[in-house]
CSV table of C-alpha atoms in Angstrom, one decimal:
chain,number,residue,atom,x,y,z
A,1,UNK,CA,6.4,1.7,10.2
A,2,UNK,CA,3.9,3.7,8.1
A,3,UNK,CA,0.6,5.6,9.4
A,4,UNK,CA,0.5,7.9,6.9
A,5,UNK,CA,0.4,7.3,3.0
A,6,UNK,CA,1.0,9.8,0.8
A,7,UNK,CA,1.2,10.1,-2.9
A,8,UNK,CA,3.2,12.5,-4.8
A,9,UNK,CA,3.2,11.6,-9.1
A,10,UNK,CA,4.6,13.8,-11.8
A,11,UNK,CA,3.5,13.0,-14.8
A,12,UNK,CA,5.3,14.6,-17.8
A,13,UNK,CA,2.0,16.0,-19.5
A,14,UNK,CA,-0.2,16.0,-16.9
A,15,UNK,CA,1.4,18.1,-14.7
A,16,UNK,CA,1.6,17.2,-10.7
A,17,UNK,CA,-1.2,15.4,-8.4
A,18,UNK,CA,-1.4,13.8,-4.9
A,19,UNK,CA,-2.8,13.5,-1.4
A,20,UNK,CA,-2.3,12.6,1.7
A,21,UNK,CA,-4.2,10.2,4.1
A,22,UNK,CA,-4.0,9.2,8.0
A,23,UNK,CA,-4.4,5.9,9.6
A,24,UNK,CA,-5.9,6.9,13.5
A,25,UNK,CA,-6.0,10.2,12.5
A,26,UNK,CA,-8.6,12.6,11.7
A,27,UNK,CA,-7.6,14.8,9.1
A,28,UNK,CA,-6.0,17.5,9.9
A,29,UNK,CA,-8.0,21.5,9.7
A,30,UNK,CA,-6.7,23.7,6.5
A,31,UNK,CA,-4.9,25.7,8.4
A,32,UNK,CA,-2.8,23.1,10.6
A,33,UNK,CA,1.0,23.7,10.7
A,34,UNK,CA,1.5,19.9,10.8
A,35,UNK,CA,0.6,16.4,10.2
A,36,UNK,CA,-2.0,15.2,13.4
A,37,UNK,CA,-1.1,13.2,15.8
A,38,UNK,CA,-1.6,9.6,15.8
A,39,UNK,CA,-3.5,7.4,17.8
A,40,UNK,CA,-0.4,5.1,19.5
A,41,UNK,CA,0.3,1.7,18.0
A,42,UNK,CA,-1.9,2.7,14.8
A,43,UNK,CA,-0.4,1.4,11.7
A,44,UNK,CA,-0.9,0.3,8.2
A,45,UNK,CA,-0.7,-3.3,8.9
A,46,UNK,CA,-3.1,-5.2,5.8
A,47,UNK,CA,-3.3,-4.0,2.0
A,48,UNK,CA,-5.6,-4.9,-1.2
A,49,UNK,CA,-5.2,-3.8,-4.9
A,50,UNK,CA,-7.7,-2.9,-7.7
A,51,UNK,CA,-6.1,-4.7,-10.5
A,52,UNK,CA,-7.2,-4.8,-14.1
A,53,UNK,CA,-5.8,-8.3,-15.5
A,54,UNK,CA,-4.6,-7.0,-19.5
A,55,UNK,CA,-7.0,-8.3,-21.7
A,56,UNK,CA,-6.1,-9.7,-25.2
A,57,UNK,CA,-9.2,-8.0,-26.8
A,58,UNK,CA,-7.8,-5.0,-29.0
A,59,UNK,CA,-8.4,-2.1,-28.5
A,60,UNK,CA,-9.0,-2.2,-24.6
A,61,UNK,CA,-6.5,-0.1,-22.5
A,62,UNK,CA,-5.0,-1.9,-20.2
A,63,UNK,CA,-4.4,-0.3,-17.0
A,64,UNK,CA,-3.2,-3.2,-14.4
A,65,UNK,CA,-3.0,-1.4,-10.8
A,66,UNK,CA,-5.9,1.2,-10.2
A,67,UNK,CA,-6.3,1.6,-6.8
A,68,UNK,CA,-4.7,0.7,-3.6
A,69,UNK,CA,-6.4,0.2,0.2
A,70,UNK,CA,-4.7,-0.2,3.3
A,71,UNK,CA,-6.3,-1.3,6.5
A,72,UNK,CA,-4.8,0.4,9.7
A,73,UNK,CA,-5.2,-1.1,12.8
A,74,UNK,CA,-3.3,-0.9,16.8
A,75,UNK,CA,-0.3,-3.5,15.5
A,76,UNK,CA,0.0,-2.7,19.2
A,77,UNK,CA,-2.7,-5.1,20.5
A,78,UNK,CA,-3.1,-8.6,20.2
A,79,UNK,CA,-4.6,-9.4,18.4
A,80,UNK,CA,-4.4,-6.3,16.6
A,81,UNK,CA,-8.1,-3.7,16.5
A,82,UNK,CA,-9.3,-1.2,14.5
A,83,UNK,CA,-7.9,2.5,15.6
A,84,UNK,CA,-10.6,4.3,17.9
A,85,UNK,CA,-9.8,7.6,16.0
A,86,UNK,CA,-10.3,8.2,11.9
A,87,UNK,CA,-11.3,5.7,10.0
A,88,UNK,CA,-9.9,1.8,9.6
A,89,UNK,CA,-8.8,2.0,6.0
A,90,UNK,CA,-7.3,4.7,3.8
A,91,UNK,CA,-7.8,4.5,-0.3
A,92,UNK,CA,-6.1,6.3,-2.9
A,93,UNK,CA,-7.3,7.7,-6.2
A,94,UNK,CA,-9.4,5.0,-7.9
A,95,UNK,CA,-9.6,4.3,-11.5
A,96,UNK,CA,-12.3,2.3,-12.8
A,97,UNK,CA,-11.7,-0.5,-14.4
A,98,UNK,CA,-10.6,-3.8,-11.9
A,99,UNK,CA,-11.4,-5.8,-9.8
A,100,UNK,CA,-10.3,-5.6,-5.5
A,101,UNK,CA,-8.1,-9.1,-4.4
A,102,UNK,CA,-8.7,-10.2,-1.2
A,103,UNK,CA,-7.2,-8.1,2.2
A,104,UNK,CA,-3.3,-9.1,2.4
A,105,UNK,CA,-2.2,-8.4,5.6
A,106,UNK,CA,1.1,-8.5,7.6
A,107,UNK,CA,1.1,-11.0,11.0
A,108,UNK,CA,0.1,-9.8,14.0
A,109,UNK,CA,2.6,-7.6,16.2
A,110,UNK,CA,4.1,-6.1,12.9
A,111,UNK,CA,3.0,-3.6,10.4
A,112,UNK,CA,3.7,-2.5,6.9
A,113,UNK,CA,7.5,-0.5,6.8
A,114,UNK,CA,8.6,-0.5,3.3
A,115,UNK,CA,7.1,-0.6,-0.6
A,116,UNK,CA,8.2,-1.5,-3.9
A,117,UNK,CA,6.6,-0.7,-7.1
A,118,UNK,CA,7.1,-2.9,-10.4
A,119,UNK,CA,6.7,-1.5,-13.8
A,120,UNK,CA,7.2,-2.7,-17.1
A,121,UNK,CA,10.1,-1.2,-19.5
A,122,UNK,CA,8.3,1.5,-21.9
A,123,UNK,CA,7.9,0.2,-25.4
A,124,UNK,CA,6.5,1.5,-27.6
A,125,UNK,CA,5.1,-1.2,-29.9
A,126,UNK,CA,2.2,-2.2,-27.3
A,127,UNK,CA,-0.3,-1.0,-24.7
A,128,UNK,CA,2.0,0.0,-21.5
A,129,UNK,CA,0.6,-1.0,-18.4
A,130,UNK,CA,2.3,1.9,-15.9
A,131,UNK,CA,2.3,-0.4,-12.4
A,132,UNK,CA,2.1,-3.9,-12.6
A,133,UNK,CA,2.5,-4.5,-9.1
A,134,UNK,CA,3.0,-3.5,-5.5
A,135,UNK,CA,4.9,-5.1,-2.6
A,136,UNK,CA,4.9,-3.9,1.0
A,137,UNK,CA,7.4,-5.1,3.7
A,138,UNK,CA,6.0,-5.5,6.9
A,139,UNK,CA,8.5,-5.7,10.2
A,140,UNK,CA,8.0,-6.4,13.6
A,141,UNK,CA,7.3,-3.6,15.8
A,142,UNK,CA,9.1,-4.8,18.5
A,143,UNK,CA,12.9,-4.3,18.3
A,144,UNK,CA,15.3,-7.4,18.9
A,145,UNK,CA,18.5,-7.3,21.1
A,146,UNK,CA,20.2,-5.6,18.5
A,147,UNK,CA,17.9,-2.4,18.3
A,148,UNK,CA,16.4,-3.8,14.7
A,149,UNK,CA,12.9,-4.4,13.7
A,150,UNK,CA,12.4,-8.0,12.3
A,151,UNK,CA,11.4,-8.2,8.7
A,152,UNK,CA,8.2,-10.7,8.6
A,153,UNK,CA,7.4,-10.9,5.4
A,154,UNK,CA,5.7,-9.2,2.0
A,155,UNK,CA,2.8,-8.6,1.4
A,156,UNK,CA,1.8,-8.2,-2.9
A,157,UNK,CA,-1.3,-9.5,-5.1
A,158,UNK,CA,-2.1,-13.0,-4.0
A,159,UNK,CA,0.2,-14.5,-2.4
A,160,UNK,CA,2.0,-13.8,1.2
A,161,UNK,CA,6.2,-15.1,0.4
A,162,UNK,CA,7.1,-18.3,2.3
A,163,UNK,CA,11.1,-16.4,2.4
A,164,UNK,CA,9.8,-13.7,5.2
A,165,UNK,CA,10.7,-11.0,2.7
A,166,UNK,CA,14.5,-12.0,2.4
A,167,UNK,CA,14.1,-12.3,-1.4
């Protein structure tokens, strides 16, 4: 289950760019040797995107996903609370066009494990968008007889899938 969320892109011109972020964390001194430790049960359980929907006015650069927030919470407790230690949501890089969607987030007793991003094939012909879209698994965090954690469902923009992530 995640509690951290970090970002690593290359980009073949613009060289490499990224950073890191905690959910019940503070973040840690310049001179740590690690990552700090979490506050128990603290994970990234809820999600909303800055989305730019692609215009048809030419001329405008579309840009589709700009930004990313995650809400971390104790998945522990039920129902789940904000950590007690570093802050309750964690954002990346934000471009500026978009608009946020509402808060997605995964049911209670489970957190966010997994994510996979959508693109668009390249072509050449037309404004690319880069990311369309992000999904996130969440899971249960307790284990079943077998030692697995439950999927629960996915988590992308607008819509929370009836199929409990098994599509």
């Amino acid at each position: 289950h995640a509690a951290t969320f970090n970002m690593k892109i290359e980009v073949e011109d613009a060289g490499t760019w990224g950073s890191r972020f905690y959910c019940g964390a503070e973040p840690p001194a310049p001179d740590a040797t690690g990552p700090p430790t979490p506050e128990p049960g603290v994970f990234i359980t809820g999600m909303r995107l800055k989305r730019m929907v692609a215009p048809s006015d030419p001329g405008v650069d579309a840009t589709s996903i700009n930004a990313v927030e995650f809400r971390c919470m104790n998945a522990a407790q039920n129902p789940p609370v904000p950590p007690t230690v570093g802050s309750a949501t964690i954002t990346s890089a934000e471009g500026e066009q978009g608009t946020w969607t509402q808060w997605h987030d995964c049911p209670a007793g489970s957190a966010i494990d997994a994510v996979h991003v959508r693109t668009l094939p390249y072509d050449r012909n037309v404004d690319n968008l880069g990311i369309t879209d992000l999904v996130f698994d969440c899971r249960k965090l307790q284990t079943d007889a077998e030692g697995l954690h439950e999927p629960t469902g996915n988590l992308t923009t607008g819509c929370f899938n009836a199929d409990h992530g098994r599509k």
